[in-house]
CSV table of C-alpha atoms in Angstrom, one decimal:
chain,number,residue,atom,x,y,z
A,147,UNK,CA,14.2,-56.1,-52.2
A,148,UNK,CA,13.0,-55.1,-55.5
A,149,UNK,CA,15.1,-52.6,-57.9
A,150,UNK,CA,13.4,-50.3,-60.3
A,151,UNK,CA,16.3,-48.9,-62.5
A,152,UNK,CA,15.5,-45.5,-64.3
A,153,UNK,CA,17.3,-43.4,-66.9
A,154,UNK,CA,17.9,-40.4,-64.9
A,155,UNK,CA,17.1,-38.2,-61.8
A,156,UNK,CA,13.9,-36.9,-63.4
A,157,UNK,CA,12.7,-40.3,-64.3
A,158,UNK,CA,13.6,-41.6,-60.7
A,159,UNK,CA,11.5,-38.8,-59.4
A,160,UNK,CA,8.6,-39.4,-61.7
A,161,UNK,CA,8.5,-43.2,-60.9
A,162,UNK,CA,8.6,-42.8,-57.2
A,163,UNK,CA,6.0,-39.9,-57.1
A,164,UNK,CA,3.8,-42.2,-59.3
A,165,UNK,CA,4.0,-45.0,-56.5
A,166,UNK,CA,3.2,-42.5,-53.8
A,167,UNK,CA,0.3,-41.3,-55.7
A,168,UNK,CA,-1.3,-44.7,-56.1
A,169,UNK,CA,-0.8,-45.3,-52.7
A,170,UNK,CA,-2.5,-42.1,-51.5
A,171,UNK,CA,-5.5,-42.8,-53.9
A,172,UNK,CA,-6.0,-46.2,-52.6
A,173,UNK,CA,-5.4,-45.3,-49.0
A,174,UNK,CA,-6.6,-41.7,-48.4
A,175,UNK,CA,-5.9,-41.7,-44.7
A,176,UNK,CA,-2.4,-43.1,-44.8
A,177,UNK,CA,0.6,-42.2,-42.9
A,178,UNK,CA,3.6,-41.3,-45.2
A,179,UNK,CA,7.1,-41.1,-44.0
A,180,UNK,CA,9.0,-38.6,-45.7
A,181,UNK,CA,12.7,-37.5,-46.1
A,182,UNK,CA,14.5,-34.4,-46.9
A,183,UNK,CA,17.6,-33.2,-49.0
A,184,UNK,CA,18.1,-32.9,-52.7
A,185,UNK,CA,17.1,-36.2,-53.6
A,186,UNK,CA,13.4,-36.2,-52.8
A,187,UNK,CA,13.0,-32.6,-54.1
A,188,UNK,CA,12.2,-33.8,-57.6
A,189,UNK,CA,9.5,-36.2,-56.1
A,190,UNK,CA,8.0,-33.5,-54.1
A,191,UNK,CA,7.5,-31.5,-57.2
A,192,UNK,CA,5.9,-34.3,-59.1
A,193,UNK,CA,3.5,-34.8,-56.4
A,194,UNK,CA,2.6,-30.9,-56.3
A,195,UNK,CA,2.3,-31.0,-60.1
A,196,UNK,CA,-0.2,-34.0,-59.9
A,197,UNK,CA,-2.0,-32.1,-56.9
A,198,UNK,CA,-2.7,-29.3,-59.1
A,199,UNK,CA,-3.3,-31.0,-62.5
A,200,UNK,CA,-5.2,-34.3,-61.4
A,201,UNK,CA,-6.7,-33.3,-57.9
A,202,UNK,CA,-5.1,-35.9,-55.8
A,203,UNK,CA,-5.9,-35.0,-52.2
A,204,UNK,CA,-3.7,-35.1,-49.0
A,205,UNK,CA,-6.2,-33.8,-46.8
A,206,UNK,CA,-6.8,-37.0,-44.8
A,207,UNK,CA,-3.0,-38.0,-45.0
A,208,UNK,CA,-0.8,-37.9,-42.1
A,209,UNK,CA,3.0,-37.6,-42.6
A,210,UNK,CA,6.0,-38.3,-40.6
A,211,UNK,CA,9.6,-37.0,-41.2
A,212,UNK,CA,12.7,-39.0,-40.6
A,213,UNK,CA,15.0,-36.3,-38.7
A,214,UNK,CA,15.6,-32.5,-37.8
A,215,UNK,CA,18.6,-30.9,-37.0
A,216,UNK,CA,19.2,-30.0,-33.2
A,217,UNK,CA,19.3,-26.2,-32.4
A,218,UNK,CA,17.6,-25.1,-35.4
A,219,UNK,CA,14.0,-23.5,-34.8
A,220,UNK,CA,11.3,-24.4,-37.2
A,221,UNK,CA,11.1,-20.8,-38.8
A,222,UNK,CA,14.9,-21.2,-39.7
A,223,UNK,CA,15.5,-21.6,-43.6
A,224,UNK,CA,17.9,-24.6,-43.2
A,225,UNK,CA,15.4,-26.4,-40.7
A,226,UNK,CA,13.7,-29.6,-42.3
A,227,UNK,CA,10.5,-28.2,-41.2
A,228,UNK,CA,11.1,-25.0,-43.0
A,229,UNK,CA,12.3,-27.2,-46.2
A,230,UNK,CA,9.1,-29.5,-46.0
A,231,UNK,CA,6.7,-26.5,-45.8
A,232,UNK,CA,8.4,-24.7,-48.7
A,233,UNK,CA,9.3,-27.8,-51.0
A,234,UNK,CA,5.8,-29.6,-50.5
A,235,UNK,CA,3.2,-29.0,-47.7
A,236,UNK,CA,2.6,-25.5,-48.5
A,237,UNK,CA,1.3,-26.6,-52.0
A,238,UNK,CA,-1.0,-29.3,-51.3
A,239,UNK,CA,-4.2,-29.4,-49.3
A,240,UNK,CA,-2.7,-31.3,-46.3
A,241,UNK,CA,-3.5,-30.1,-43.0
A,242,UNK,CA,-0.3,-29.0,-41.6
A,243,UNK,CA,-1.3,-30.1,-38.1
A,244,UNK,CA,-1.2,-33.6,-39.4
A,245,UNK,CA,2.5,-33.1,-40.7
A,246,UNK,CA,5.1,-34.2,-38.1
A,247,UNK,CA,8.9,-33.7,-37.7
A,248,UNK,CA,10.9,-33.9,-34.6
A,249,UNK,CA,11.3,-30.8,-32.5
A,250,UNK,CA,15.2,-29.8,-32.8
A,251,UNK,CA,14.6,-26.9,-30.4
A,252,UNK,CA,12.9,-28.9,-27.9
A,253,UNK,CA,14.2,-28.3,-24.3
A,254,UNK,CA,14.7,-31.8,-23.2
A,255,UNK,CA,15.9,-34.2,-26.0
A,256,UNK,CA,15.4,-37.1,-24.4
A,257,UNK,CA,11.6,-36.3,-23.7
A,258,UNK,CA,11.5,-35.3,-27.4
A,259,UNK,CA,12.6,-38.6,-28.7
A,260,UNK,CA,10.1,-40.4,-26.5
A,261,UNK,CA,7.4,-38.2,-27.7
A,262,UNK,CA,8.2,-38.7,-31.2
A,263,UNK,CA,8.5,-42.4,-31.0
A,264,UNK,CA,5.4,-42.8,-29.1
A,265,UNK,CA,3.7,-40.4,-32.1
A,266,UNK,CA,4.7,-43.0,-34.7
A,267,UNK,CA,3.3,-45.8,-32.5
A,268,UNK,CA,-0.2,-43.9,-31.9
A,269,UNK,CA,-0.5,-43.7,-35.6
A,270,UNK,CA,-0.1,-47.4,-35.8
A,271,UNK,CA,3.4,-47.3,-37.8
A,272,UNK,CA,4.0,-45.8,-41.2
A,273,UNK,CA,2.4,-47.2,-44.2
A,274,UNK,CA,5.1,-45.8,-46.6
A,275,UNK,CA,8.3,-44.6,-45.9
A,276,UNK,CA,10.5,-42.6,-48.2
A,277,UNK,CA,14.4,-42.8,-47.8
A,278,UNK,CA,17.5,-41.4,-49.5
A,279,UNK,CA,20.8,-42.9,-48.8
A,280,UNK,CA,24.3,-41.2,-47.6
A,281,UNK,CA,27.3,-42.0,-49.1
A,282,UNK,CA,28.3,-43.8,-46.0
A,283,UNK,CA,25.1,-45.6,-46.0
A,284,UNK,CA,23.1,-43.5,-43.5
A,285,UNK,CA,19.3,-43.6,-43.7
A,286,UNK,CA,17.6,-40.8,-41.7
A,287,UNK,CA,20.6,-39.5,-39.7
A,288,UNK,CA,21.4,-42.9,-38.8
A,289,UNK,CA,25.3,-43.1,-38.8
A,290,UNK,CA,27.7,-46.0,-39.0
A,291,UNK,CA,27.6,-48.0,-35.9
A,292,UNK,CA,23.8,-47.3,-35.0
A,293,UNK,CA,22.3,-50.3,-33.3
A,294,UNK,CA,19.7,-52.0,-35.6
A,295,UNK,CA,17.1,-52.1,-32.7
A,296,UNK,CA,17.7,-48.2,-31.9
A,297,UNK,CA,14.4,-46.1,-31.6
A,298,UNK,CA,14.2,-42.2,-32.1
A,299,UNK,CA,17.6,-40.8,-30.8
A,300,UNK,CA,20.0,-38.0,-30.7
A,301,UNK,CA,22.8,-38.6,-33.1
A,302,UNK,CA,26.3,-36.9,-33.4
A,303,UNK,CA,26.5,-36.0,-37.2
A,304,UNK,CA,29.6,-37.6,-38.9
A,305,UNK,CA,31.8,-35.3,-40.7
A,306,UNK,CA,31.2,-36.5,-43.8
A,307,UNK,CA,27.6,-36.1,-43.4
A,308,UNK,CA,28.4,-32.6,-42.3
A,309,UNK,CA,30.3,-31.8,-45.1
A,310,UNK,CA,27.7,-33.3,-47.7
A,311,UNK,CA,25.1,-30.9,-46.3
A,312,UNK,CA,27.5,-27.8,-46.0
A,313,UNK,CA,26.2,-26.8,-49.6
A,314,UNK,CA,22.9,-25.8,-48.0
A,315,UNK,CA,24.8,-23.5,-45.5
A,316,UNK,CA,27.0,-20.6,-45.5
A,317,UNK,CA,29.7,-22.9,-44.3
A,318,UNK,CA,30.5,-26.1,-42.6
A,319,UNK,CA,30.8,-24.4,-39.3
A,320,UNK,CA,27.3,-23.5,-39.7
A,321,UNK,CA,26.0,-26.9,-40.2
A,322,UNK,CA,24.5,-28.5,-36.8
A,323,UNK,CA,26.6,-31.1,-35.1
A,324,UNK,CA,23.8,-33.0,-33.9
A,325,UNK,CA,20.3,-34.2,-35.1
A,326,UNK,CA,17.2,-36.0,-33.7
A,327,UNK,CA,16.7,-38.9,-36.0
A,328,UNK,CA,14.0,-42.0,-36.1
A,329,UNK,CA,16.0,-44.8,-35.1
A,330,UNK,CA,16.8,-47.9,-37.5
A,331,UNK,CA,14.0,-50.1,-35.9
A,332,UNK,CA,11.5,-47.1,-36.3
A,333,UNK,CA,12.0,-47.1,-39.8
A,334,UNK,CA,12.1,-51.0,-40.1
A,335,UNK,CA,8.4,-50.8,-38.6
A,336,UNK,CA,6.9,-49.1,-41.9
A,337,UNK,CA,5.0,-51.3,-43.8
A,338,UNK,CA,6.5,-50.3,-47.2
A,339,UNK,CA,9.9,-48.9,-47.7
A,340,UNK,CA,11.3,-46.9,-50.9
A,341,UNK,CA,14.7,-45.9,-51.2
A,342,UNK,CA,15.9,-43.3,-53.6
A,343,UNK,CA,19.3,-42.8,-55.1
A,344,UNK,CA,20.5,-40.7,-58.2
A,345,UNK,CA,24.0,-39.9,-59.3
A,346,UNK,CA,27.4,-41.7,-59.5
A,347,UNK,CA,28.2,-40.5,-56.0
A,348,UNK,CA,25.7,-42.8,-54.7
A,349,UNK,CA,26.8,-45.7,-56.8
A,350,UNK,CA,29.2,-47.3,-54.2
A,351,UNK,CA,26.6,-46.9,-51.2
A,352,UNK,CA,23.9,-48.6,-53.7
A,353,UNK,CA,26.7,-51.5,-54.5
A,354,UNK,CA,27.1,-52.2,-51.0
A,355,UNK,CA,23.4,-52.0,-50.1
A,356,UNK,CA,22.4,-54.5,-53.0
A,357,UNK,CA,25.4,-56.8,-52.7
A,358,UNK,CA,26.5,-56.7,-49.0
A,359,UNK,CA,25.4,-58.3,-45.9
A,360,UNK,CA,23.4,-56.8,-42.9
A,361,UNK,CA,26.2,-55.0,-41.1
A,362,UNK,CA,25.7,-52.2,-38.4
A,363,UNK,CA,28.7,-50.3,-39.7
A,364,UNK,CA,26.5,-49.9,-42.9
A,365,UNK,CA,23.0,-48.7,-41.6
A,366,UNK,CA,21.2,-49.0,-44.9
A,367,UNK,CA,21.9,-52.6,-44.8
A,368,UNK,CA,19.2,-52.8,-42.2
A,369,UNK,CA,16.9,-52.6,-45.0
A,370,UNK,CA,17.8,-56.5,-46.0
A,371,UNK,CA,15.8,-57.3,-43.2
A,372,UNK,CA,12.7,-55.7,-44.2
A,373,UNK,CA,10.2,-57.7,-46.2
A,374,UNK,CA,9.1,-54.8,-48.7
A,375,UNK,CA,11.8,-52.6,-49.8
A,376,UNK,CA,11.7,-51.1,-53.3
A,377,UNK,CA,15.2,-49.2,-54.6
A,378,UNK,CA,14.4,-46.5,-57.3
A,379,UNK,CA,17.7,-45.5,-58.8
A,380,UNK,CA,19.0,-44.1,-61.9
A,381,UNK,CA,21.5,-45.7,-64.2
A,382,UNK,CA,24.5,-43.7,-62.7
A,383,UNK,CA,23.7,-44.7,-59.1
A,384,UNK,CA,23.2,-48.3,-60.3
A,385,UNK,CA,26.3,-48.4,-62.2
A,386,UNK,CA,28.4,-50.7,-60.0
A,387,UNK,CA,25.2,-53.1,-59.9
A,388,UNK,CA,24.8,-55.9,-62.5
A,389,UNK,CA,21.8,-55.3,-65.0
A,390,UNK,CA,20.3,-58.8,-63.7
A,391,UNK,CA,19.5,-57.5,-60.4
């Protein structure tokens, strides 16, 4: 597990974007795994800026997102499909039909989980997966206690996760109670993973990830089992991790 220390959120965003841009230029037909939330927004802004200024093309790139809320149609402003379109896809030359998220409005969630998992397999897995990390160690929406061998599944969101996401909604009551998410095994099938973290609120989670052992009560610790993981985090997020790590 490699650690890249950055000065602050903006530096983290620039360095992460640079890794993605270099990968896209080397492998124009790659499959890119993406995340939502406030952490990757700066990265996406950097990708858009580079595309506009330097012409990096995403025309042949395929994307797969980690998760989606259940019960929100794609047009809902709080859906992750809406987030990805407005924060990234609408500003690149990517083909929207090559951008994939779970369907949170599907009638049969069991069938949707199988469909999405098969989609990832049909793409021959993910070349580079971008992750954030929750305060309780969740990756995607895989909450504590999720089996490391899990595949795409429906999850009941922890109260702490709903509270953390309530800032995007009118009230916590509006935050969906369930989501559909790639499983931990689905994530670990990615060839390369970068995990982003910024701010002191993530410091304890990063400390536990770096210093702890794999434990299903701390989902991100599964990344210890992967051969190619890079943590890109700012000084505040790494404040509880020794400088020599």
